[in-house]
Amino acid sequence: MSLPTSPSAADPFPPLLGELEAALALVQDALSVRDAAALERHAGTVQRLMTEALHQGQARGREGALSPDLRQRLAAAGAQVAAQRVALGRATAALDRAIDVLMPAEPLGLYGQGGKALRQRSSGDSVSA
């Protein structure tokens, strides 16, 4: 006589959501320590798991088989992805601003043409006149 299996033991969706939630936590950790390699690695995992979870969630929703708990977990995962996307956008914008300050596209205007030539001569650079 076999033991009855619980619906959650036979249902692959809750473990999929668990994997997604764990991957989202790893992305958050990578964002917080600014580990680009880990972020890229874990983001790919999140993308794959989120796509799979959304497809399964939509199919279950059409069948009426998505419990309120699972619906809430899926919605929370989507919200977390959106929040992480915003955080990454802010970090990227901050990096872009820092790069613009360190390496401006246009000269800062500290030297006119005469001052530029003087600076080049005093730094050992050759100036062709």
Short mmCIF file of C-alpha atoms in Angstrom, two decimals:
data_model
loop_
_atom_site.label_atom_id
_atom_site.label_comp_id
_atom_site.label_asym_id
_atom_site.label_seq_id
_atom_site.Cartn_x
_atom_site.Cartn_y
_atom_site.Cartn_z
CA MET A 1 0.00 0.00 0.00
CA SER A 2 1.52 3.32 -1.03
CA LEU A 3 1.25 6.52 0.91
CA PRO A 4 -0.83 9.24 -0.70
CA THR A 5 1.20 12.07 -2.10
CA SER A 6 0.32 15.60 -1.17
CA PRO A 7 -0.68 17.87 -4.05
CA SER A 8 2.37 20.07 -3.47
CA ALA A 9 4.75 17.07 -3.65
CA ALA A 10 3.49 16.15 -7.12
CA ASP A 11 3.10 19.76 -8.27
CA PRO A 12 6.25 21.15 -9.92
CA PHE A 13 5.07 24.78 -9.72
CA PRO A 14 5.84 25.54 -6.03
CA PRO A 15 9.43 24.24 -6.34
CA LEU A 16 9.84 26.33 -9.50
CA LEU A 17 8.72 29.41 -7.57
CA GLY A 18 11.15 28.47 -4.80
CA GLU A 19 14.00 28.31 -7.31
CA LEU A 20 12.93 31.67 -8.74
CA GLU A 21 12.79 33.26 -5.30
CA ALA A 22 16.25 31.89 -4.46
CA ALA A 23 17.67 33.18 -7.76
CA LEU A 24 16.14 36.61 -7.11
CA ALA A 25 17.83 36.65 -3.70
CA LEU A 26 21.16 35.87 -5.39
CA VAL A 27 20.63 38.73 -7.84
CA GLN A 28 19.87 41.06 -4.93
CA ASP A 29 23.06 39.94 -3.16
CA ALA A 30 25.10 40.51 -6.34
CA LEU A 31 23.58 43.98 -6.73
CA SER A 32 24.33 44.89 -3.13
CA VAL A 33 28.02 43.93 -3.38
CA ARG A 34 28.32 45.16 -6.98
CA ASP A 35 29.53 41.80 -8.29
CA ALA A 36 28.97 42.13 -12.05
CA ALA A 37 29.95 38.54 -12.89
CA ALA A 38 27.58 37.07 -10.31
CA LEU A 39 24.86 39.50 -11.35
CA GLU A 40 25.12 38.42 -14.97
CA ARG A 41 25.16 34.74 -14.05
CA HIS A 42 22.18 34.94 -11.69
CA ALA A 43 20.20 37.31 -13.93
CA GLY A 44 20.24 34.70 -16.69
CA THR A 45 18.88 32.13 -14.25
CA VAL A 46 16.15 34.53 -13.11
CA GLN A 47 15.20 35.25 -16.71
CA ARG A 48 14.86 31.55 -17.51
CA LEU A 49 12.94 30.72 -14.33
CA MET A 50 10.67 33.78 -14.61
CA THR A 51 9.74 32.89 -18.19
CA GLU A 52 8.93 29.34 -17.18
CA ALA A 53 6.98 30.45 -14.10
CA LEU A 54 4.95 32.97 -16.10
CA HIS A 55 4.04 30.38 -18.72
CA GLN A 56 3.03 27.86 -16.08
CA GLY A 57 1.18 30.53 -14.09
CA GLN A 58 -0.79 31.68 -17.13
CA ALA A 59 -1.73 28.11 -18.04
CA ARG A 60 -2.82 27.41 -14.47
CA GLY A 61 -4.75 30.68 -14.33
CA ARG A 62 -6.71 29.73 -17.45
CA GLU A 63 -7.52 26.37 -15.86
CA GLY A 64 -8.40 28.01 -12.55
CA ALA A 65 -5.71 25.95 -10.84
CA LEU A 66 -3.56 28.78 -9.48
CA SER A 67 -4.05 29.12 -5.75
CA PRO A 68 -4.10 32.59 -4.17
CA ASP A 69 -0.82 31.76 -2.38
CA LEU A 70 0.94 30.81 -5.61
CA ARG A 71 -0.57 33.82 -7.42
CA GLN A 72 0.77 36.08 -4.65
CA ARG A 73 4.24 34.51 -4.79
CA LEU A 74 4.36 34.90 -8.56
CA ALA A 75 3.25 38.53 -8.31
CA ALA A 76 5.86 39.19 -5.60
CA ALA A 77 8.57 37.69 -7.82
CA GLY A 78 7.48 39.94 -10.68
CA ALA A 79 7.56 42.98 -8.39
CA GLN A 80 11.02 42.03 -7.17
CA VAL A 81 12.29 41.74 -10.76
CA ALA A 82 10.87 45.21 -11.48
CA ALA A 83 12.50 46.66 -8.35
CA GLN A 84 15.85 45.09 -9.24
CA ARG A 85 15.57 46.48 -12.77
CA VAL A 86 15.04 49.97 -11.33
CA ALA A 87 18.00 49.53 -8.95
CA LEU A 88 20.21 48.40 -11.82
CA GLY A 89 19.09 51.38 -13.91
CA ARG A 90 19.97 53.75 -11.09
CA ALA A 91 23.36 52.12 -10.61
CA THR A 92 24.03 52.37 -14.34
CA ALA A 93 23.06 56.04 -14.38
CA ALA A 94 25.34 56.73 -11.41
CA LEU A 95 28.20 54.96 -13.16
CA ASP A 96 27.57 56.96 -16.34
CA ARG A 97 27.66 60.22 -14.35
CA ALA A 98 30.91 59.19 -12.65
CA ILE A 99 32.50 58.33 -15.99
CA ASP A 100 31.37 61.68 -17.42
CA VAL A 101 33.04 63.48 -14.51
CA LEU A 102 36.26 61.48 -14.77
CA MET A 103 36.48 61.49 -18.56
CA PRO A 104 34.50 64.42 -19.97
CA ALA A 105 33.76 64.33 -23.67
CA GLU A 106 34.63 68.02 -24.06
CA PRO A 107 37.71 69.69 -22.59
CA LEU A 108 37.03 71.44 -19.32
CA GLY A 109 38.29 74.74 -20.70
CA LEU A 110 41.04 75.12 -18.12
CA TYR A 111 43.61 75.87 -20.77
CA GLY A 112 43.34 78.09 -23.81
CA GLN A 113 45.44 77.26 -26.84
CA GLY A 114 48.46 79.07 -25.37
CA GLY A 115 48.07 77.38 -22.01
CA LYS A 116 47.70 73.99 -23.67
CA ALA A 117 50.98 74.45 -25.51
CA LEU A 118 52.69 75.59 -22.30
CA ARG A 119 51.34 72.57 -20.43
CA GLN A 120 52.55 70.21 -23.15
CA ARG A 121 56.08 71.72 -23.14
CA SER A 122 56.35 71.55 -19.39
CA SER A 123 55.17 67.95 -19.28
CA GLY A 124 57.75 66.80 -21.76
CA ASP A 125 55.33 66.42 -24.64
CA SER A 126 56.58 67.76 -27.93
CA VAL A 127 54.60 70.55 -29.50
CA SER A 128 54.66 71.15 -33.20
CA ALA A 129 54.24 74.81 -34.02
#
